[in-house]
Coordinates of C-alpha atoms and ligand atoms in Angstrom, one line a residue:
X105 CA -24.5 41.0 -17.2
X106 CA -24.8 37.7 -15.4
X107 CA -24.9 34.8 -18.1
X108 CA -25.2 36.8 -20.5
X109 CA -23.2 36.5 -23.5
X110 CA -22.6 39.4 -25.8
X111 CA -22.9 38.8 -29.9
X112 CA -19.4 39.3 -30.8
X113 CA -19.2 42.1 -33.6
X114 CA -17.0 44.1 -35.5
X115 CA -16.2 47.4 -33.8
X116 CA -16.1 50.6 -35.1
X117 CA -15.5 54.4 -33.7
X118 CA -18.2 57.1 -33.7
X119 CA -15.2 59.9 -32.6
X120 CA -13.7 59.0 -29.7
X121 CA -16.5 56.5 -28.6
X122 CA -16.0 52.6 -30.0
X123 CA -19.5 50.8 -31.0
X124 CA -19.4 46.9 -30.7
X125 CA -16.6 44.7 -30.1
X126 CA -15.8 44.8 -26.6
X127 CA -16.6 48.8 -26.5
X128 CA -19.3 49.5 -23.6
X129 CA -22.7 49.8 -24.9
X130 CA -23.3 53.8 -25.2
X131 CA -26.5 55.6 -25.0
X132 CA -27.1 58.0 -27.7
X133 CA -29.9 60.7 -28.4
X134 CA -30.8 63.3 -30.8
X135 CA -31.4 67.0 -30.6
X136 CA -34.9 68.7 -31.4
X137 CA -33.4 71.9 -32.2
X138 CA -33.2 73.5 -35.5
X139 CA -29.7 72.2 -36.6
X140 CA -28.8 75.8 -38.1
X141 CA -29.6 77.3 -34.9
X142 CA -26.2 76.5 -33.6
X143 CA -26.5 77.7 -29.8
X144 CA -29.8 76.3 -29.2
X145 CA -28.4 73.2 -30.6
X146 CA -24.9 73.8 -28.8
X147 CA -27.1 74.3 -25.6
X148 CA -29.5 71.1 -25.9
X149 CA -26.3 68.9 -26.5
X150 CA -24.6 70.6 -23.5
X151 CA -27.7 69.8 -21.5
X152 CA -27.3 65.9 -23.1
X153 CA -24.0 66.0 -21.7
X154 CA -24.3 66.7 -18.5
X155 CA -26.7 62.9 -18.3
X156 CA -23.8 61.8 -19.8
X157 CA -25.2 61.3 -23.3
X158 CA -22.5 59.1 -25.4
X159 CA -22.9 60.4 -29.0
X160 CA -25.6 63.0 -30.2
X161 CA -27.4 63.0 -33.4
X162 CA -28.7 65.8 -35.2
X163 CA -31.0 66.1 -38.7
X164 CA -29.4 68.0 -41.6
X165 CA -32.2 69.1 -43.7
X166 CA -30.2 71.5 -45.5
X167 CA -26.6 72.8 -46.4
X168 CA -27.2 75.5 -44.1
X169 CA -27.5 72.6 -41.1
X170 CA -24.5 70.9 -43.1
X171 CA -22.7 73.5 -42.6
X172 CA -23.5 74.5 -39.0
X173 CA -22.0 71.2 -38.1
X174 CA -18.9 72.5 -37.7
X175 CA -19.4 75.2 -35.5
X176 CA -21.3 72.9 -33.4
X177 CA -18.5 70.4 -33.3
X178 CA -15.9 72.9 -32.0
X179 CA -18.5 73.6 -28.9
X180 CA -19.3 70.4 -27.7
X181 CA -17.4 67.2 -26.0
X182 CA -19.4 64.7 -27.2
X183 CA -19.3 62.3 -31.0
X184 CA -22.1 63.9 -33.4
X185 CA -23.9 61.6 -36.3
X186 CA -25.4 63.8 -39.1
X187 CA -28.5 62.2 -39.7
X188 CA -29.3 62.6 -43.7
X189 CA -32.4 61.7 -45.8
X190 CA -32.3 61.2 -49.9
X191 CA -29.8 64.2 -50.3
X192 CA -26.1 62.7 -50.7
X193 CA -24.3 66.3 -50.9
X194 CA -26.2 66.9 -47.3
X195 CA -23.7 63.5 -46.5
X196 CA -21.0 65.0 -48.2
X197 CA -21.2 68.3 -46.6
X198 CA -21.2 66.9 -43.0
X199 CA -18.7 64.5 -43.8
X200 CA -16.7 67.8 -44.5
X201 CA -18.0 69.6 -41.5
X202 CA -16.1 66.8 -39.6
X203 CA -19.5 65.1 -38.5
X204 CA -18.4 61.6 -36.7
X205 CA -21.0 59.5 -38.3
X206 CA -23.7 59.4 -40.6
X207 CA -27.1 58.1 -40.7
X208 CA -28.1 57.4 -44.0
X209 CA -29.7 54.7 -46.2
X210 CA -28.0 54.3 -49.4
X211 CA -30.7 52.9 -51.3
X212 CA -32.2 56.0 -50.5
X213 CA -29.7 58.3 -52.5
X214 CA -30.0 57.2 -56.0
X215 CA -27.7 56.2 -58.0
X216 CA -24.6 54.2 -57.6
X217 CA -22.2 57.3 -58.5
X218 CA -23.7 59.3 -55.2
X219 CA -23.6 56.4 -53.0
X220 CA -20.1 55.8 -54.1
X221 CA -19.0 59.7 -53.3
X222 CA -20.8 59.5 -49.7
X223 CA -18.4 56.2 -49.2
X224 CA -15.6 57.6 -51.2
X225 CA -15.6 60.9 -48.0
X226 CA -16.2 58.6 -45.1
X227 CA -13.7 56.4 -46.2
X228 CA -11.5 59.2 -46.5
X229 CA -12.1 60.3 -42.9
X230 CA -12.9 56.8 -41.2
X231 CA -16.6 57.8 -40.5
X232 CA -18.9 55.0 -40.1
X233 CA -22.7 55.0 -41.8
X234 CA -25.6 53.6 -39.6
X235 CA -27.7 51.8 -42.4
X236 CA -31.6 51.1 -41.0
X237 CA -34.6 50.4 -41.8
X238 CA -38.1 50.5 -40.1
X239 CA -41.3 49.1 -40.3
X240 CA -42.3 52.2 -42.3
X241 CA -39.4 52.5 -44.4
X242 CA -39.6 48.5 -46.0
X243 CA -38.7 48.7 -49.9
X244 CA -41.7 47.9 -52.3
X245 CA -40.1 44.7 -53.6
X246 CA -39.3 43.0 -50.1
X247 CA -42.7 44.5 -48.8
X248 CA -44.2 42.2 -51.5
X249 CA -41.9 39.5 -51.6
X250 CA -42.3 39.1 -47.8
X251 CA -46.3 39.6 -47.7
X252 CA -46.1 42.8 -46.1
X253 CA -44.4 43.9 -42.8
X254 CA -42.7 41.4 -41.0
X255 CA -39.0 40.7 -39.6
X256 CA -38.3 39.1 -43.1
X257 CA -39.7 42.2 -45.0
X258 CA -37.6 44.4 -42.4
X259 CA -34.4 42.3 -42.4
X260 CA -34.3 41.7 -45.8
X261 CA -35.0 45.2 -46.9
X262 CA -32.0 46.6 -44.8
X263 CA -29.6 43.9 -46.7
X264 CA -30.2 45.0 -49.8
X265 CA -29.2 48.6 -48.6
X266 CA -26.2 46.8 -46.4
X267 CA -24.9 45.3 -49.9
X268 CA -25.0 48.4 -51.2
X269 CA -22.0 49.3 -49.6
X270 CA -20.6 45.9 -49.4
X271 CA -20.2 45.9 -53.2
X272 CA -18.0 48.8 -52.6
X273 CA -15.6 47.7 -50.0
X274 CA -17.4 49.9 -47.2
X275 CA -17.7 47.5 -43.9
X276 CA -17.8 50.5 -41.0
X277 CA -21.3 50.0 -40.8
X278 CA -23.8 49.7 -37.8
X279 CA -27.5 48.4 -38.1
X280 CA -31.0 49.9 -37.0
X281 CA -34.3 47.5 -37.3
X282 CA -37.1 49.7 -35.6
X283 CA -40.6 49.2 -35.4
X284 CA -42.7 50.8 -32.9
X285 CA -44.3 47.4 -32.5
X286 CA -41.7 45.6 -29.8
X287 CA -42.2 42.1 -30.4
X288 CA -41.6 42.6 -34.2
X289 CA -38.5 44.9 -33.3
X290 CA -36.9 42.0 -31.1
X291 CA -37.9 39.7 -34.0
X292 CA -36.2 41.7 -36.6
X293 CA -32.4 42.4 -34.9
X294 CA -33.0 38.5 -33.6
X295 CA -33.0 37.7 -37.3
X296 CA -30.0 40.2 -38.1
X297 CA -27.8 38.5 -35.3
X298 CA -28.0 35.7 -37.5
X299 CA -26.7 37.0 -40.8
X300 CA -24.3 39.9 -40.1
X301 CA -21.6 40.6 -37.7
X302 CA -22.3 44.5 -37.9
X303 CA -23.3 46.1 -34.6
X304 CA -26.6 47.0 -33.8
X305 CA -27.9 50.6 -32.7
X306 CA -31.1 50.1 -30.9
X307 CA -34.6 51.3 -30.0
X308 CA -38.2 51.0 -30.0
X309 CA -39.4 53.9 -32.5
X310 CA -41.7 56.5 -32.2
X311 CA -42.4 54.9 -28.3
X312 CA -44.9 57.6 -27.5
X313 CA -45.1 60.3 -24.4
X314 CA -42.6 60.1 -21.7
X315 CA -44.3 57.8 -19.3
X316 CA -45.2 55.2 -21.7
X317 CA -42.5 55.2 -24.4
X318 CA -40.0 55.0 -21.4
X319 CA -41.8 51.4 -20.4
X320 CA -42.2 50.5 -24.0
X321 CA -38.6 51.3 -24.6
X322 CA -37.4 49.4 -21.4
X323 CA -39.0 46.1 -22.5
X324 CA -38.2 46.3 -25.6
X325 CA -34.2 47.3 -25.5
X326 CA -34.0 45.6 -22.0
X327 CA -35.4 42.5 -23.6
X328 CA -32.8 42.4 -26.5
X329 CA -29.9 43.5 -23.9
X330 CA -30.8 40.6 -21.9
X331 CA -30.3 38.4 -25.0
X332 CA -26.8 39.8 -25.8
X333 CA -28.2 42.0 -28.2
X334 CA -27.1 45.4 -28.9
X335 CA -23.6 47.8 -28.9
X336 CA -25.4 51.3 -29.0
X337 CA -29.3 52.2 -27.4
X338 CA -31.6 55.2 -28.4
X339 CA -34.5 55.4 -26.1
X340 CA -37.1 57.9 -28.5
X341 CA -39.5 59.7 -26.6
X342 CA -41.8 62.2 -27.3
X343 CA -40.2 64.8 -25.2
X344 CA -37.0 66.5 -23.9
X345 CA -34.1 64.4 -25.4
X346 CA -32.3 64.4 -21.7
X347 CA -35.1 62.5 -20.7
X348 CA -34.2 59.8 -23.0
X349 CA -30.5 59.7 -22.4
X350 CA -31.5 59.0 -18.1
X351 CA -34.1 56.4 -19.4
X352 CA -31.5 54.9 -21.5
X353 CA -28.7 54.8 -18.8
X354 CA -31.2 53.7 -16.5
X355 CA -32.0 50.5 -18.9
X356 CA -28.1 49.5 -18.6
X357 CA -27.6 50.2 -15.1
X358 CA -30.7 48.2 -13.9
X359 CA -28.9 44.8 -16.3
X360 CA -25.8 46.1 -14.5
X361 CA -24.7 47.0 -18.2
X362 CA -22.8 50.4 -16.3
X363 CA -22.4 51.4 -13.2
X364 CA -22.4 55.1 -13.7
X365 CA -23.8 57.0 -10.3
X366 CA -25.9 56.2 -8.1
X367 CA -28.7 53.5 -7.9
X368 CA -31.8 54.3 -5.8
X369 CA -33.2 51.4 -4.3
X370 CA -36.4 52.0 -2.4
X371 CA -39.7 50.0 -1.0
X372 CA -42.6 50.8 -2.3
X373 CA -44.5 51.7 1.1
X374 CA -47.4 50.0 3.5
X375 CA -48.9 50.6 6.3
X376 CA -45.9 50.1 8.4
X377 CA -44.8 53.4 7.0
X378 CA -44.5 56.8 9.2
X379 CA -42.4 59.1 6.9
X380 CA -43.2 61.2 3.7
X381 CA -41.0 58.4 1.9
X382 CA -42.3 58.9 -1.8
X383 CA -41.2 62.8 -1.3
X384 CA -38.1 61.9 0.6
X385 CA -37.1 59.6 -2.7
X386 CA -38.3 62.3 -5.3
X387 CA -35.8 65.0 -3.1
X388 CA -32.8 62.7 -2.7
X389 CA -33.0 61.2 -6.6
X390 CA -32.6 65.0 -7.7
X391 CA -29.8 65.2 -5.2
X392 CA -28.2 62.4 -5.7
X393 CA -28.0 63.4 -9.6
X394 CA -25.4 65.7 -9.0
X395 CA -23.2 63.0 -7.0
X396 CA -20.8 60.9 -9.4
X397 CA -20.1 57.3 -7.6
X398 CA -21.2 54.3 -8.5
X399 CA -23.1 53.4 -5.4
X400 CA -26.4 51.6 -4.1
X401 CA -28.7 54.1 -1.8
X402 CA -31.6 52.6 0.0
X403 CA -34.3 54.4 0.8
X404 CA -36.5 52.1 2.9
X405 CA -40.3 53.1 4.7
X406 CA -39.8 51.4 7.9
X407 CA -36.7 49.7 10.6
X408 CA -38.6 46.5 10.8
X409 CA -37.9 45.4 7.3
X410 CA -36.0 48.5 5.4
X411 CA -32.2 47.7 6.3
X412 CA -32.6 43.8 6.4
X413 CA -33.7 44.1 2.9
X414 CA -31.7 46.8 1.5
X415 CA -28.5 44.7 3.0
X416 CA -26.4 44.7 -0.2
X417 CA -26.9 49.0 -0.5
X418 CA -24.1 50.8 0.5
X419 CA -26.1 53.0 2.3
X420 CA -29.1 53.9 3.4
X421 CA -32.0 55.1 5.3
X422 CA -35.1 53.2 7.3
X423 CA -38.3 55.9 8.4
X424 CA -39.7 55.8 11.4
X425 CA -41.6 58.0 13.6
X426 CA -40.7 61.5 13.6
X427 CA -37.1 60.2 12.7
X428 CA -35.1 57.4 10.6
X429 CA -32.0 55.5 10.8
X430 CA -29.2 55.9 8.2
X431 CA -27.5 52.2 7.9
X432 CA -24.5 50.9 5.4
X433 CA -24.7 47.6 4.6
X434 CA -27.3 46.6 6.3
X435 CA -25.8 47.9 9.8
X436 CA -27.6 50.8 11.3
X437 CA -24.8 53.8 12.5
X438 CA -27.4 56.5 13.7
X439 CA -30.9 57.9 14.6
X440 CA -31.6 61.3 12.9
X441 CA -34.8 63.4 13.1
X442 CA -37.0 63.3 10.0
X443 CA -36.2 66.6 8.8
X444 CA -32.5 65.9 8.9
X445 CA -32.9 62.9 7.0
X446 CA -31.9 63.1 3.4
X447 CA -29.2 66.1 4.6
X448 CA -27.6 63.5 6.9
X449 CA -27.8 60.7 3.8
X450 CA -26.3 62.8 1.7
X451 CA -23.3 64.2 4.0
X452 CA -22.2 60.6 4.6
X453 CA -22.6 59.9 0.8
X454 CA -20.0 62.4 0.0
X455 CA -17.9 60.5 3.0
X456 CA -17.9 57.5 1.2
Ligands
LIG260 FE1 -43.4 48.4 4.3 FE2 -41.1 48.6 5.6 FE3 -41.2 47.0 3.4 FE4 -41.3 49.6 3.2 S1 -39.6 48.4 4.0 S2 -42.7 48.2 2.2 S3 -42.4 50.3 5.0 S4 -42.3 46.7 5.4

């Protein structure tokens, strides 16, 4: 990103797919499905891999989901993080599956014996653990210390479960501080930066309905992002996890983080427009979905102003009465009737 300095981490591999150091950032999600219903979870994660979903994560509540793991893995293409609460055989039992990471808090499992199995297998199989803690999930003792929920309470709370596996030689760990609050997330993993060298997964929790958690997300990831913050995003939405991974990848592209497919650029209409532009944009976002290269589209109301200030696109198209210009780089290169349009844009796409 222009200017923008990345905090230097450690790196560590989720699968095939490196998280911190100089690894891209990746956008993750996690499946809705019952995890022992392996095809509707095989099918969801397919679905997540067609937006080009990064890593997937799905709850084991039980040995039954433990175990389904492994038939899950041999189906998919895609890094899959078990995520575990309180039980450490559920860890063990993905970790034997051949999960690719696990999301567990160790102060969570009791004593030190368990904790020291769960390390003992992911050690064994280089799996990594992503330690967090959120606003709701602040020990007692740091929730007092601290005077209730704050960064300090949240920060503090996840080191003691970060020493945890410190004392026992475990270091391939990543970092979650959500609250659903974004100023005090920001706070919190600001805070972090200082102290470890770990990298941070990241995400506005329980963000709400599409619509909204999608702008809460955006400000509050896109504002840590910005700051060099962050190795691994989760955008969580109350709603189809696909949703979440094209928010997420929309968050990096727009901070030119990737440059994965298309970008739509387009005005946002006045009176000097003549065409159905918002339907036009809706049409050629859904095609240009299926097109893999890493372009700028404009998708301008009017000649006057549309290619003049869509110069740096690639390509693109101006309305005008009846009809519209397609342009690349700011150059116009033909007049095509309305209806043709978006078929026209898209056939000298694919020419590109
Ligand atoms: Fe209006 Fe043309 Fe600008 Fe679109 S590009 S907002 S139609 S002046």
């Amino acid at each position: 990103m222009i200017g923008v300095e990345r905090r230097k981490t450690n790196k560590l591999m989720v699968g095939e797919v490196g998280v911190g150091g100089d690894s891209p950032i990746s956008v993750q999600s996690m499946t809705n499905t019952d995890t022992r219903d392996i095809d509707a979870t095989v099918n969801q994660i397919k679905r997540l891999e067609e937006v080009k979903c990064d890593i997937v994560r799905v709850a084991v509540t039980d040995m039954e989901a433990a175990k389904a793991i492994k038939e899950i893995k041999k189906r998919i293409n895609i890094p899959i993080i078990a995520d575990v609460q309180f039980d450490y055989r559920l860890a063990i039992e993905s970790v034997k599956n051949g999960v690719d990471g696990l999301r567990i808090n160790p102060g969570n499992i009791g004593s030190n014996n368990r904790v020291k199995e769960v390390v003992k297998a992911c050690k064994e199989r280089g799996i990594s653990i992503r330690v967090g803690v959120n606003s709701g999930s602040i020990s007692k003792e740091m929730l007092k210390k601290y005077n209730g929920v704050n960064e300090d309470s949240i920060v503090f709370s996840c080191m003691e479960n970060i020493r945890i596996l410190e004392d026992m030689d475990f270091r391939d760990i990543k970092i979650s501080l959500k609250a659903s609050d974004v100023i005090l997330t920001i706070k919190s993993y600001k805070k972090m930066a200082e102290l470890v060298d770990y990298p941070f997964h990241i995400g506005i929790t329980e963000a709400g309905p599409v619509w909204n958690g999608t702008v809460k997300s955006a400000v509050g990831i896109g504002s840590l992002l910005a700051m060099g913050i962050g190795d691994t995003i989760r955008v969580s939405l109350t709603g189809d996890p696909v949703e979440e991974v094209k928010v997420g990848k929309e968050i990096l592209r727009s901070l030119n983080l990737i440059k994965e497919g298309p970008q739509i650029v387009s005005c946002p209409t006045c009176a000097r427009t003549q065409i159905d532009l918002i339907k036009l944009v809706e049409e050629a976002q859904r095609k240009l979905e299926k097109i893999d290269k890493n372009i700028k589209v404009a998708i301008m109301g009017c000649a006057v102003n549309g290619p003049g200030e869509a110069k740096e696109a690639d390509i693109g198209i101006a309305g005008g009465k009846g009809c519209g210009l397609i342009f690349k780089k700011g150059e116009i290169i033909k007049k095509v009737q309305e209806e043709k349009l978006l078929d026209e844009l898209i056939s000298e796409i694919e020419k590109l």
